mmCIF file of C-alpha atoms in Angstrom:
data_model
loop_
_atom_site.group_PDB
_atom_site.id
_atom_site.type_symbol
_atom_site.label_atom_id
_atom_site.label_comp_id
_atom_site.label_asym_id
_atom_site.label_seq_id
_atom_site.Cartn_x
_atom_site.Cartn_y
_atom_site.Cartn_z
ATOM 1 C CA UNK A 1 149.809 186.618 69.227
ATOM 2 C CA UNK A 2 147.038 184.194 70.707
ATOM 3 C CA UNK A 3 147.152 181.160 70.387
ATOM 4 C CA UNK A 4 143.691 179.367 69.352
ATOM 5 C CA UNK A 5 141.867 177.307 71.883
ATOM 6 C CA UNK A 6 142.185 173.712 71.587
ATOM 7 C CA UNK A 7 139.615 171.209 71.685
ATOM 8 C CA UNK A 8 141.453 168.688 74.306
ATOM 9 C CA UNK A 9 140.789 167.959 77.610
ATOM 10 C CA UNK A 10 144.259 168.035 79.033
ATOM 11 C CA UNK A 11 145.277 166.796 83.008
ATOM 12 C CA UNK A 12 145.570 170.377 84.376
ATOM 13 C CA UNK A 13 141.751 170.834 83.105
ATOM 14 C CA UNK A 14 141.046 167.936 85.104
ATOM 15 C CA UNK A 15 140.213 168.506 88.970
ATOM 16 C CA UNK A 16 141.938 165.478 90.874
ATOM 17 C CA UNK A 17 143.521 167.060 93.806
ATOM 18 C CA UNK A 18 141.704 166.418 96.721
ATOM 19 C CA UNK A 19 142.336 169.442 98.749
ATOM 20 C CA UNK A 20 140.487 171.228 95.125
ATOM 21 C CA UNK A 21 137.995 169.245 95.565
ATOM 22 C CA UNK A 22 137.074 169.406 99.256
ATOM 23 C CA UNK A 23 137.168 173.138 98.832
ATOM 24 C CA UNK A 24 134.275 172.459 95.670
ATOM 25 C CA UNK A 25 132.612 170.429 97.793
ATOM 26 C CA UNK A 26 132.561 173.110 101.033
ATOM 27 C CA UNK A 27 132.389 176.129 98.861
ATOM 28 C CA UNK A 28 130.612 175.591 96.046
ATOM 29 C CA UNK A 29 126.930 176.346 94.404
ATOM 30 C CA UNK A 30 124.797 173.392 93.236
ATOM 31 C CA UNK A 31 122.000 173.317 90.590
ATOM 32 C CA UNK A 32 120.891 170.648 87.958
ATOM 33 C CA UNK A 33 120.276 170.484 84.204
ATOM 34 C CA UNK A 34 118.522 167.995 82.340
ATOM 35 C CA UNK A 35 120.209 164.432 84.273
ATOM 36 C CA UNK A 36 123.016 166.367 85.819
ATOM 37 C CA UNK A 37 123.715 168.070 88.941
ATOM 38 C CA UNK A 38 126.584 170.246 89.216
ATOM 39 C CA UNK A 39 128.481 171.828 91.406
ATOM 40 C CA UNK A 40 130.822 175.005 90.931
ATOM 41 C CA UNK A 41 133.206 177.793 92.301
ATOM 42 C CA UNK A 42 135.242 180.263 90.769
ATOM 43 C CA UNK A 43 138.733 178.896 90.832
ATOM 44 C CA UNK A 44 140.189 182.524 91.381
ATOM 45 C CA UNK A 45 140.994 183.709 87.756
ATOM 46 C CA UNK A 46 143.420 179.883 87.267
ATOM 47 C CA UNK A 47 143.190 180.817 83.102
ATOM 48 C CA UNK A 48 141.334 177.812 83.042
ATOM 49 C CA UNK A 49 138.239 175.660 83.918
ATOM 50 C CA UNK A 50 138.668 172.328 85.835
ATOM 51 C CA UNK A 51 136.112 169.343 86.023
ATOM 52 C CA UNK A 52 135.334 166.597 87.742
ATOM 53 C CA UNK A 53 132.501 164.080 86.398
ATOM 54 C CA UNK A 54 130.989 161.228 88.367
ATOM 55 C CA UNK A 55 128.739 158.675 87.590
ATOM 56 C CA UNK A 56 127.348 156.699 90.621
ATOM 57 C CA UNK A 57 127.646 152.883 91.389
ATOM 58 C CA UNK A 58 124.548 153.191 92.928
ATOM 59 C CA UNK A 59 122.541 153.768 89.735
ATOM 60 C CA UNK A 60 124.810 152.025 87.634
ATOM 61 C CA UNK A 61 126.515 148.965 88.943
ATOM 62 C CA UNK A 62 128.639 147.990 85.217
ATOM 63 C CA UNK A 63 131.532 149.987 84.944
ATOM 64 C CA UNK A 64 131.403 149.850 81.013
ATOM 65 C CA UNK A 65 128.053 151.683 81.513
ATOM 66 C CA UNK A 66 129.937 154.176 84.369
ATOM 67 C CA UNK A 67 132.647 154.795 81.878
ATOM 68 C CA UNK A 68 130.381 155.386 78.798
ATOM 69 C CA UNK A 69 128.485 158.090 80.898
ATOM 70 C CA UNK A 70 131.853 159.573 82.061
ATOM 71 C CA UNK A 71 133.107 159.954 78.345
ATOM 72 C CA UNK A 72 129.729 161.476 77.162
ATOM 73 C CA UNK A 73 129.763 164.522 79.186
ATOM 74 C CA UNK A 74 134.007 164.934 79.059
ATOM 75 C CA UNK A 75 133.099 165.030 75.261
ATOM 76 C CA UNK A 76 130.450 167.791 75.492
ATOM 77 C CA UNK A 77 132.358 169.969 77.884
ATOM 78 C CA UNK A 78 135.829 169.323 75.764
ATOM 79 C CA UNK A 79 133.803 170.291 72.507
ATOM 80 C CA UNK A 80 131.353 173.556 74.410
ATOM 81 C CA UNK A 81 134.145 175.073 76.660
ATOM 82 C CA UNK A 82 135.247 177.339 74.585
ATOM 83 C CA UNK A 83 131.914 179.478 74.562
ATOM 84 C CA UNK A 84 132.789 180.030 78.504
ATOM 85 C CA UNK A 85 133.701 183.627 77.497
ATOM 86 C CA UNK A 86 137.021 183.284 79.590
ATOM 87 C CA UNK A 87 135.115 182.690 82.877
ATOM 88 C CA UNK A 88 136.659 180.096 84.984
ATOM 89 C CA UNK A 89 135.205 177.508 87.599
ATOM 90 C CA UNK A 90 136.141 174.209 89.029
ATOM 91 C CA UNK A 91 132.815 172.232 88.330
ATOM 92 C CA UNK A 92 131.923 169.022 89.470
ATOM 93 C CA UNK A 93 129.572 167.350 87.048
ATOM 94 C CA UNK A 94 127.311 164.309 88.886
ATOM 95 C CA UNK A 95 124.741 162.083 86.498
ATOM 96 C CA UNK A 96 122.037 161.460 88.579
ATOM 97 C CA UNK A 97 119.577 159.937 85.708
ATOM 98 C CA UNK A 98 118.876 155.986 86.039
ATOM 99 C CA UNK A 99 118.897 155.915 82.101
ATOM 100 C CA UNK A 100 121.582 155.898 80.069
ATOM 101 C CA UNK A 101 121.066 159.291 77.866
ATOM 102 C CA UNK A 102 121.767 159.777 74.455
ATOM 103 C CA UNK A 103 124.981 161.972 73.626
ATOM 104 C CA UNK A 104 122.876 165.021 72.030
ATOM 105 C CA UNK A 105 120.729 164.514 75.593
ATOM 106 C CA UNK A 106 123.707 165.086 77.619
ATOM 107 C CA UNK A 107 125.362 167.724 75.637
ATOM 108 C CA UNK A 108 122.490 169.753 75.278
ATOM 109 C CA UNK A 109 122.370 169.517 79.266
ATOM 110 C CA UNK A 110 126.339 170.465 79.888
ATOM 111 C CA UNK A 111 125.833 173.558 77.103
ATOM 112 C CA UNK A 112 122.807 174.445 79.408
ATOM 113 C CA UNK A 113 125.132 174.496 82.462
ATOM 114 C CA UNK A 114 127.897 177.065 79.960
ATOM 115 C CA UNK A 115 125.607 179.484 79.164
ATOM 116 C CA UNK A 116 124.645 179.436 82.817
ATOM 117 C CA UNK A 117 128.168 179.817 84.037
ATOM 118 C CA UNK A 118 129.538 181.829 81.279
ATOM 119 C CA UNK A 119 126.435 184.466 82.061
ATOM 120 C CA UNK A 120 127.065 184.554 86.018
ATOM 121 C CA UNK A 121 128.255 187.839 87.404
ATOM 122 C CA UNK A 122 131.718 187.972 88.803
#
């Protein structure tokens, strides 16, 4: 029996290891949608996506503003993941936007970025 996908955004979802992350970095694909860049690799069939999302101090020195940015696109990943269609990546989410976007702005931009992945072939 299956048990139904969750909407939750648990720690081993999260990509936080650094070796993970300097592979990402060397390995990985970039492209952009809307105001985000992103950066991905196939995590070698894990069972599960990982992300990363920053927000630079560069465009945004607050870190209330940083932090609302951050939670934005968490939300629309944790709530569009589960259309992946059982592809997994380790993705690296970036907003590179000077404005601070609305929430249906930025989830329309990381459900771009799923159907992208989730139509890539293996």
């Amino acid at each position: 029996m299956a048990l139904p996908q969750s909407n939750t955004l648990p720690k081993r979802e999260r990509l936080y290891c650094k070796k993970d992350i300097s592979n990402l970095l060397a390995k990985g694909r970039y492209a952009s949608s809307g105001p985000l860049r992103y950066c991905y690799v196939d995590n070698e069939g894990l069972g599960y996506s990982r992300i990363l999302v920053s927000v630079p101090k560069k465009n945004f020195k607050r870190a209330v503003k940083r932090n609302l940015l951050k939670r934005r696109v968490r939300e629309a990943w944790r709530l569009g993941k589960s259309a992946m269609g059982g592809r997994t990546f380790d993705i690296m989410f970036t907003y590179t936007s000077k404005e601070i976007s609305s929430s249906e702005a930025i989830s329309a931009a990381v459900g771009n970025v799923i159907c992208i992945l989730s139509t890539l072939e293996k």
